[in-house]
Amino acid sequence: MTTERKVSLGFLAGLVAMFAVGIAATFSGRELLRNSALLDHNYEVLRTIEDFHLRILEVESMSRGFALSGKEAYLEPYRDDSNILLEHLVLLAELTMDDPEQHERVARLDPATRTKLEFNDRLVKARRDGLAGQAESLMDSEEGRLLMLEIRGLIAEIEGEEREHLVERNEAAQRGGTRTLAAVLIGWSIAVALAAISGVSIQRDLRLRRQVQAALEQANAKLELANSQLDASNQQLESFSYSVSHDLRIPLRAIDGYSRMLLEDFAGALDEEGQRLLNVVRNSTTEMGRLIDALLAFSRAGRQPLALERIDMESLVRDAWEDVCGSLNSQLPRIVFHALPPARGDRSTVRQVAVNLLSNAAKFSSKNADARVEVEGRLDGGVNVYCVRDNGCGFDMKYAERLFNVFQRLHLKEEYEGSGVGLALVHSVILRHGGRVWAEGEVGKGAAFYFTLPPSE
Amino acid sequence: MNEAREVEILLVEDSPTDAELALRALRKQNLANKVTLARDGVEAVTAIFGSDDLDDGGRLRLPRLILLDLNLPRMNGLEVLQRVKSDPRTRHVPVVVLTSSQEERDVIESYELGVNSYIIKPVDFDKFMDAVGGLGFYWLLLNRVPRT
């Protein structure tokens, strides 16, 4: 996976994690809020019922106090608390609307409280009317005690129930809080883990990239050095071939020229054998001149820059064949052109390759009465493979490697003429195109020369 | 300016054998009697402009044809060519480069400097005779240059 992909995936995963945490937190938070509202409600019920409890005890003790002492001071708090108790009953009924059980208890508390308050009023009235005996018997009566017992029982029930609710809701709130915390923690951990994984992975990628870059720079530096060395040696080669072309010819021309002058000016002084020997000298200089020319052509072809373009190999090969036909001294073989895929290369040098291979094929098959040369090509494994095949004299596969060396000949010059650089030139051109050259042959059966070029697309 | 007529051909050639062959070819065309030989670029320039430093017009010798080798000791042929073709007094003199160099860059540079012909010396004696004799014949007898 590329670093860019990792970065964007890491960010995406982080965003998703954050989003999930956000949603979870929102839900938990909302629940927490609802819970705390319910808790407030609980507390209000509890406060009210506790106050109710206090005040009912107060009402009891005030009414008794008055009944025993007849002091008016007891009556005011007695009445206040009685009123508050009635208000509390209304409030409790409202507060417990959402809880049918509690509401039912409050509904039972209401008549009990009112009855109790009436009872207490009766007690107060009896004392005020001066009926101390009646008051005393009311205080001792079972009725008051039972009423109080019922009220306190109901209060305990309501309070107990509400405390239970409180505990439950507290627990729920705590659970909600824990859940929120857990969600946030999990989300946070995921985000941190993702960040860590992405970070480590990106770091590793970057380190790898830096290493690759360093290696590349090193390789580049080496290549530049090799290139400058190559440039230098190319330059040397150029000046070498320049002086070869220039200086080597001068003595050669002198040998030929002076032999000729000798023949022209002193013909009478030379017998037939003397003239033959001088002619051998002259023929040798001509041959050497030709070799120098061939070597120079070879060296020039290797230095000429390549202009790569799409080459229609079929028309190039037909053109080359026409060239060969024009320059060949021997009898022409039958030629068969098969379909050839177009290649990418330098037109003039590739044309030279075709000319050299075709003229070789024609030359070395010229002694076969049914000479035949075939040109074929195909796309194979991403490269174009071309082949020039003949049914000529062939060669021993032992020497296949040497075929492409400069001035390497496998046949006597008297049998087949040639400069000795034709295949070396083919080899050099194809190598410069990044291709391969090889040959297959059998003595007396023929030869096939293969070369590869990059396809045009 | 009568002196100028005396020198018909200036042959600039450092190789004595090549010079002899050239002279023989020119002789066959009956052109050898007015050949001056310069063995390097400095000698060539002196032959044309007088002293290399002191080229007063009085000592100017205008050959009718310059046969110029390129690879010369001291001042090379391209420098001589440049000198001749950049001077208004000498630029009408036909200059034929006669060299062994088949290098394309030498051909191109010579033509850029204004050479009139570029001949590669053949190794073969007959072809050499034909080439040198033919160009002497062409440039001296057939070709017309403005009169100075």
Coordinates of N, CA and C in Angstrom, one line a residue, chain A residues 60-229:
Chain A
E60 N -48.7 16.4 66.2 CA -49.1 15.5 67.3 C -48.7 16.1 68.6
S61 N -47.4 16.5 68.7 CA -46.9 16.9 70.0 C -47.4 18.3 70.4
M62 N -47.7 19.2 69.4 CA -48.3 20.5 69.7 C -49.7 20.3 70.3
S63 N -50.5 19.5 69.6 CA -51.8 19.3 70.0 C -51.9 18.7 71.4
R64 N -51.0 17.7 71.7 CA -50.9 17.1 73.0 C -50.4 18.2 74.0
G65 N -49.4 18.9 73.6 CA -48.9 20.0 74.5 C -50.0 20.9 75.0
F66 N -50.8 21.3 74.0 CA -51.9 22.2 74.3 C -52.9 21.5 75.2
A67 N -53.2 20.3 74.8 CA -54.2 19.5 75.6 C -53.7 19.4 77.1
L68 N -52.4 19.2 77.3 CA -52.0 19.1 78.6 C -51.9 20.4 79.4
S69 N -51.3 21.4 78.6 CA -51.0 22.7 79.3 C -52.1 23.8 79.1
G70 N -52.8 23.7 78.0 CA -53.8 24.7 77.7 C -53.1 26.0 77.3
K71 N -51.8 26.0 77.0 CA -51.1 27.2 76.6 C -51.4 27.5 75.1
E72 N -51.7 28.8 74.9 CA -52.1 29.1 73.5 C -50.9 29.1 72.6
A73 N -49.7 29.2 73.1 CA -48.5 29.2 72.3 C -48.3 27.9 71.4
Y74 N -48.9 26.8 71.9 CA -48.8 25.6 71.1 C -49.7 25.6 69.8
L75 N -50.7 26.5 69.9 CA -51.7 26.4 68.8 C -51.3 27.0 67.5
E76 N -50.4 28.0 67.6 CA -50.0 28.6 66.3 C -49.2 27.7 65.4
P77 N -48.1 27.1 65.9 CA -47.4 26.1 65.1 C -48.3 25.0 64.7
Y78 N -49.2 24.6 65.6 CA -50.1 23.5 65.3 C -50.9 23.8 64.1
R79 N -51.4 25.0 64.0 CA -52.3 25.3 62.8 C -51.4 25.4 61.5
D80 N -50.2 26.1 61.7 CA -49.3 26.2 60.5 C -49.0 24.9 60.0
D81 N -48.5 24.0 60.8 CA -48.1 22.7 60.4 C -49.2 21.9 59.8
S82 N -50.4 22.1 60.4 CA -51.6 21.3 59.8 C -51.8 21.8 58.4
N83 N -51.7 23.1 58.1 CA -51.9 23.6 56.8 C -50.8 23.1 55.8
I84 N -49.6 23.1 56.3 CA -48.5 22.7 55.5 C -48.7 21.2 55.1
L85 N -49.2 20.4 56.1 CA -49.4 19.0 55.9 C -50.4 18.8 54.7
L86 N -51.4 19.7 54.7 CA -52.4 19.6 53.6 C -51.8 20.0 52.3
E87 N -51.0 21.0 52.3 CA -50.3 21.4 51.1 C -49.4 20.3 50.6
H88 N -48.7 19.7 51.6 CA -47.8 18.6 51.2 C -48.5 17.4 50.5
L89 N -49.7 17.2 51.0 CA -50.5 16.1 50.4 C -50.8 16.4 49.0
V90 N -51.2 17.6 48.7 CA -51.4 18.0 47.3 C -50.1 17.8 46.4
L91 N -49.1 18.4 47.0 CA -47.8 18.3 46.3 C -47.4 16.9 46.0
L92 N -47.5 16.0 47.0 CA -47.1 14.6 46.9 C -48.0 13.9 45.8
A93 N -49.3 14.3 45.8 CA -50.1 13.7 44.8 C -49.7 14.0 43.4
E94 N -49.3 15.3 43.3 CA -48.7 15.8 42.0 C -47.4 15.0 41.6
L95 N -46.5 15.0 42.6 CA -45.2 14.5 42.4 C -45.2 13.0 42.0
T96 N -46.2 12.3 42.5 CA -46.2 10.9 42.3 C -47.1 10.5 41.2
M97 N -47.5 11.5 40.3 CA -48.4 11.2 39.2 C -47.7 10.1 38.3
D98 N -46.4 10.1 38.2 CA -45.7 9.2 37.3 C -45.5 7.8 37.9
D99 N -45.9 7.7 39.1 CA -45.6 6.4 39.8 C -46.9 5.9 40.4
P100 N -47.6 5.0 39.8 CA -49.0 4.6 40.2 C -49.0 4.0 41.7
E101 N -47.9 3.3 42.0 CA -47.9 2.7 43.3 C -47.8 3.7 44.4
Q102 N -46.8 4.7 44.2 CA -46.6 5.7 45.2 C -47.9 6.6 45.2
H103 N -48.5 6.8 44.1 CA -49.7 7.7 44.0 C -50.8 7.1 44.8
E104 N -50.9 5.8 44.7 CA -51.9 5.0 45.5 C -51.7 5.2 47.0
R105 N -50.4 5.1 47.4 CA -50.0 5.2 48.8 C -50.4 6.6 49.3
V106 N -50.0 7.6 48.4 CA -50.4 9.0 48.8 C -51.9 9.2 48.9
A107 N -52.6 8.5 48.0 CA -54.1 8.6 48.1 C -54.6 8.0 49.4
R108 N -53.9 6.9 49.9 CA -54.3 6.4 51.2 C -53.9 7.3 52.3
L109 N -52.7 8.0 52.1 CA -52.2 8.9 53.2 C -53.1 10.1 53.4
D110 N -53.7 10.5 52.3 CA -54.5 11.7 52.3 C -55.7 11.6 53.3
P111 N -56.6 10.6 53.2 CA -57.7 10.5 54.1 C -57.2 10.2 55.6
A112 N -56.1 9.4 55.7 CA -55.6 9.1 57.0 C -55.2 10.3 57.7
T113 N -54.5 11.2 56.9 CA -54.0 12.4 57.5 C -55.1 13.3 57.9
R114 N -56.1 13.5 57.0 CA -57.2 14.3 57.3 C -58.0 13.9 58.6
T115 N -58.2 12.5 58.7 CA -58.8 12.0 59.8 C -58.1 12.3 61.1
K116 N -56.7 12.1 61.0 CA -55.9 12.4 62.1 C -56.0 13.8 62.5
L117 N -55.9 14.7 61.5 CA -56.0 16.2 61.8 C -57.4 16.5 62.5
E118 N -58.4 15.9 62.0 CA -59.8 16.1 62.6 C -59.7 15.6 64.1
F119 N -59.1 14.4 64.2 CA -59.0 13.9 65.6 C -58.2 14.9 66.5
N120 N -57.1 15.4 66.0 CA -56.3 16.3 66.8 C -57.1 17.6 67.1
D121 N -57.9 18.1 66.0 CA -58.8 19.2 66.2 C -59.8 19.0 67.3
R122 N -60.3 17.7 67.3 CA -61.2 17.4 68.4 C -60.6 17.5 69.8
L123 N -59.3 17.1 69.8 CA -58.6 17.1 71.1 C -58.4 18.6 71.5
V124 N -58.0 19.4 70.6 CA -57.7 20.8 70.9 C -59.0 21.5 71.4
K125 N -60.1 21.2 70.6 CA -61.4 21.8 70.9 C -61.9 21.4 72.3
A126 N -61.7 20.1 72.7 CA -62.1 19.6 74.0 C -61.4 20.3 75.1
R127 N -60.0 20.5 74.9 CA -59.3 21.3 76.0 C -59.7 22.7 76.1
R128 N -60.0 23.3 74.9 CA -60.4 24.7 74.9 C -61.7 24.9 75.5
D129 N -62.6 23.9 75.3 CA -63.9 23.9 75.9 C -63.9 23.6 77.4
G130 N -62.7 23.3 77.9 CA -62.5 23.0 79.3 C -62.8 21.6 79.7
L131 N -63.0 20.7 78.7 CA -63.3 19.3 79.0 C -62.1 18.5 79.1
A132 N -61.3 18.7 80.2 CA -60.0 18.1 80.4 C -60.1 16.6 80.4
G133 N -61.2 16.1 81.0 CA -61.4 14.6 81.0 C -61.5 14.0 79.6
Q134 N -62.3 14.7 78.9 CA -62.5 14.2 77.5 C -61.2 14.2 76.7
A135 N -60.5 15.3 76.9 CA -59.2 15.4 76.2 C -58.3 14.3 76.6
E136 N -58.2 14.1 77.9 CA -57.4 13.0 78.4 C -57.7 11.6 77.8
S137 N -59.1 11.4 77.8 CA -59.5 10.1 77.2 C -59.2 10.0 75.7
L138 N -59.3 11.2 75.0 CA -59.0 11.2 73.6 C -57.5 10.8 73.4
M139 N -56.6 11.5 74.3 CA -55.2 11.3 74.2 C -54.8 9.8 74.4
D140 N -55.6 9.2 75.3 CA -55.2 7.8 75.7 C -55.9 6.8 74.7
S141 N -56.8 7.4 73.9 CA -57.6 6.5 73.1 C -56.8 5.7 72.0
E142 N -57.4 4.6 71.7 CA -56.7 3.7 70.7 C -56.8 4.3 69.4
E143 N -57.8 5.1 69.1 CA -58.1 5.7 67.8 C -56.9 6.5 67.3
G144 N -56.5 7.4 68.2 CA -55.3 8.3 67.8 C -54.1 7.5 67.5
R145 N -53.8 6.6 68.4 CA -52.6 5.8 68.2 C -52.6 5.0 66.9
L146 N -53.8 4.4 66.6 CA -53.9 3.6 65.4 C -53.7 4.5 64.1
L147 N -54.4 5.7 64.2 CA -54.3 6.6 63.0 C -52.8 7.0 62.8
M148 N -52.1 7.3 63.9 CA -50.7 7.7 63.8 C -49.9 6.6 63.2
L149 N -50.2 5.3 63.7 CA -49.5 4.2 63.3 C -49.7 4.0 61.8
E150 N -50.9 4.1 61.3 CA -51.2 4.0 59.9 C -50.4 5.0 59.1
I151 N -50.5 6.2 59.5 CA -49.8 7.3 58.8 C -48.3 7.1 58.7
R152 N -47.7 6.7 59.8 CA -46.3 6.5 59.9 C -45.9 5.3 59.0
G153 N -46.8 4.3 59.0 CA -46.5 3.1 58.1 C -46.5 3.6 56.7
L154 N -47.5 4.4 56.3 CA -47.6 4.8 54.9 C -46.3 5.7 54.6
I155 N -46.0 6.6 55.5 CA -44.8 7.4 55.3 C -43.6 6.6 55.1
A156 N -43.4 5.5 55.9 CA -42.3 4.7 55.8 C -42.3 4.0 54.5
E157 N -43.5 3.5 54.0 CA -43.6 2.8 52.7 C -43.2 3.8 51.6
I158 N -43.8 5.0 51.6 CA -43.5 5.9 50.6 C -42.0 6.3 50.5
E159 N -41.5 6.5 51.8 CA -40.1 6.9 51.8 C -39.2 5.8 51.4
G160 N -39.5 4.5 51.9 CA -38.7 3.4 51.5 C -38.7 3.2 50.0
E161 N -39.9 3.3 49.4 CA -40.0 3.1 47.9 C -39.2 4.1 47.2
E162 N -39.3 5.4 47.7 CA -38.6 6.4 47.0 C -37.1 6.3 47.1
R163 N -36.7 5.8 48.3 CA -35.2 5.6 48.5 C -34.8 4.5 47.5
E164 N -35.6 3.4 47.4 CA -35.3 2.4 46.5 C -35.1 2.9 45.0
H165 N -36.1 3.8 44.6 CA -36.0 4.4 43.3 C -34.7 5.2 43.2
L166 N -34.4 5.9 44.3 CA -33.2 6.7 44.3 C -32.0 5.9 44.0
V167 N -31.9 4.7 44.8 CA -30.7 3.8 44.6 C -30.7 3.4 43.2
E168 N -31.9 2.9 42.7 CA -31.9 2.4 41.3 C -31.4 3.4 40.3
R169 N -32.0 4.7 40.5 CA -31.6 5.7 39.5 C -30.1 6.1 39.6
N170 N -29.7 6.1 40.9 CA -28.3 6.4 41.1 C -27.4 5.4 40.3
E171 N -27.8 4.1 40.5 CA -27.1 3.1 39.9 C -27.1 3.2 38.3
A172 N -28.3 3.5 37.9 CA -28.5 3.7 36.4 C -27.6 4.9 35.9
A173 N -27.6 5.9 36.7 CA -26.9 7.1 36.3 C -25.4 6.7 36.3
Q174 N -25.0 5.9 37.3 CA -23.6 5.5 37.4 C -23.2 4.7 36.2
R175 N -24.2 3.7 35.9 CA -23.9 2.8 34.8 C -23.8 3.7 33.5
G176 N -24.7 4.7 33.3 CA -24.7 5.5 32.2 C -23.4 6.3 32.1
G177 N -22.9 6.8 33.2 CA -21.7 7.5 33.3 C -20.5 6.6 32.9
T178 N -20.5 5.4 33.4 CA -19.5 4.4 33.1 C -19.5 4.1 31.6
R179 N -20.7 3.9 31.1 CA -20.8 3.6 29.7 C -20.2 4.7 28.8
T180 N -20.6 6.0 29.2 CA -20.1 7.1 28.4 C -18.6 7.1 28.5
L181 N -18.1 7.0 29.7 CA -16.7 7.0 29.9 C -16.0 5.9 29.1
A182 N -16.7 4.7 29.1 CA -16.1 3.5 28.4 C -16.1 3.9 26.9
A183 N -17.3 4.4 26.4 CA -17.3 4.7 25.0 C -16.2 5.7 24.6
V184 N -16.1 6.7 25.4 CA -15.0 7.7 25.1 C -13.7 7.1 25.2
L185 N -13.5 6.3 26.2 CA -12.1 5.6 26.4 C -11.8 4.7 25.2
I186 N -12.9 3.9 24.8 CA -12.7 3.0 23.7 C -12.4 3.7 22.4
G187 N -13.2 4.7 22.2 CA -13.0 5.6 21.0 C -11.6 6.2 21.0
W188 N -11.3 6.7 22.1 CA -10.0 7.4 22.2 C -8.8 6.4 22.0
S189 N -9.0 5.2 22.6 CA -8.0 4.2 22.4 C -7.9 3.8 20.9
I190 N -9.0 3.6 20.3 CA -9.0 3.3 18.9 C -8.3 4.3 18.1
A191 N -8.7 5.6 18.4 CA -8.0 6.7 17.6 C -6.5 6.7 17.9
V192 N -6.1 6.5 19.1 CA -4.7 6.5 19.5 C -4.0 5.4 18.7
A193 N -4.7 4.2 18.8 CA -4.1 3.0 18.2 C -3.9 3.2 16.7
L194 N -5.0 3.8 16.1 CA -4.9 4.1 14.6 C -3.8 5.1 14.3
A195 N -3.8 6.1 15.2 CA -2.7 7.1 14.9 C -1.3 6.4 15.0
A196 N -1.2 5.6 16.1 CA 0.1 4.9 16.3 C 0.4 4.0 15.1
I197 N -0.6 3.2 14.7 CA -0.4 2.3 13.6 C 0.0 3.1 12.3
S198 N -0.8 4.1 12.0 CA -0.5 4.9 10.8 C 0.8 5.5 10.9
G199 N 1.1 6.1 12.1 CA 2.4 6.8 12.4 C 3.5 5.8 12.1
V200 N 3.5 4.6 12.7 CA 4.6 3.7 12.6 C 4.7 3.2 11.1
S201 N 3.5 3.0 10.5 CA 3.6 2.5 9.1 C 4.1 3.6 8.2
I202 N 3.7 4.8 8.5 CA 4.1 5.9 7.6 C 5.6 6.1 7.8
Q203 N 6.0 6.1 9.1 CA 7.4 6.2 9.5 C 8.3 5.2 8.7
R204 N 7.7 3.9 8.7 CA 8.5 2.8 8.1 C 8.6 3.1 6.6
D205 N 7.4 3.6 6.0 CA 7.4 3.9 4.6 C 8.4 5.0 4.3
L206 N 8.4 6.0 5.1 CA 9.3 7.1 4.9 C 10.7 6.7 5.0
R207 N 11.0 5.9 6.0 CA 12.4 5.4 6.2 C 12.8 4.6 5.0
L208 N 11.9 3.7 4.5 CA 12.1 2.9 3.4 C 12.4 3.8 2.2
R209 N 11.5 4.8 2.1 CA 11.6 5.8 0.9 C 13.0 6.5 1.0
R210 N 13.3 6.9 2.2 CA 14.6 7.6 2.3 C 15.8 6.7 1.9
Q211 N 15.6 5.4 2.4 CA 16.7 4.4 2.0 C 16.8 4.2 0.5
V212 N 15.6 4.1 -0.1 CA 15.5 3.9 -1.5 C 16.1 5.1 -2.2
Q213 N 15.7 6.3 -1.7 CA 16.2 7.5 -2.3 C 17.7 7.6 -2.2
A214 N 18.2 7.3 -1.0 CA 19.7 7.3 -0.8 C 20.4 6.4 -1.8
A215 N 19.8 5.2 -1.9 CA 20.4 4.1 -2.8 C 20.4 4.7 -4.2
L216 N 19.2 5.3 -4.5 CA 19.0 5.8 -5.9 C 20.1 6.9 -6.2
E217 N 20.2 7.8 -5.2 CA 21.2 8.9 -5.4 C 22.6 8.3 -5.6
Q218 N 22.9 7.3 -4.8 CA 24.2 6.7 -4.9 C 24.4 6.1 -6.3
A219 N 23.3 5.3 -6.7 CA 23.4 4.7 -8.0 C 23.6 5.7 -9.1
N220 N 22.8 6.8 -8.9 CA 22.9 7.9 -9.9 C 24.3 8.5 -10.0
A221 N 24.9 8.7 -8.8 CA 26.3 9.3 -8.7 C 27.2 8.3 -9.5
K222 N 27.0 7.0 -9.2 CA 27.9 6.0 -9.9 C 27.7 6.1 -11.4
L223 N 26.4 6.2 -11.7 CA 26.0 6.2 -13.1 C 26.6 7.4 -13.8
E224 N 26.6 8.6 -13.1 CA 27.1 9.8 -13.7 C 28.6 9.7 -13.9
L225 N 29.3 9.0 -12.9 CA 30.7 8.8 -13.0 C 31.0 8.0 -14.2
A226 N 30.2 6.8 -14.3 CA 30.4 5.9 -15.4 C 30.2 6.6 -16.7
N227 N 29.1 7.5 -16.7 CA 28.8 8.2 -17.9 C 29.9 9.1 -18.3
S228 N 30.5 9.8 -17.3 CA 31.6 10.8 -17.7 C 32.8 10.0 -18.2
Q229 N 33.0 8.8 -17.5 CA 34.1 8.0 -18.0 C 33.8 7.5 -19.4

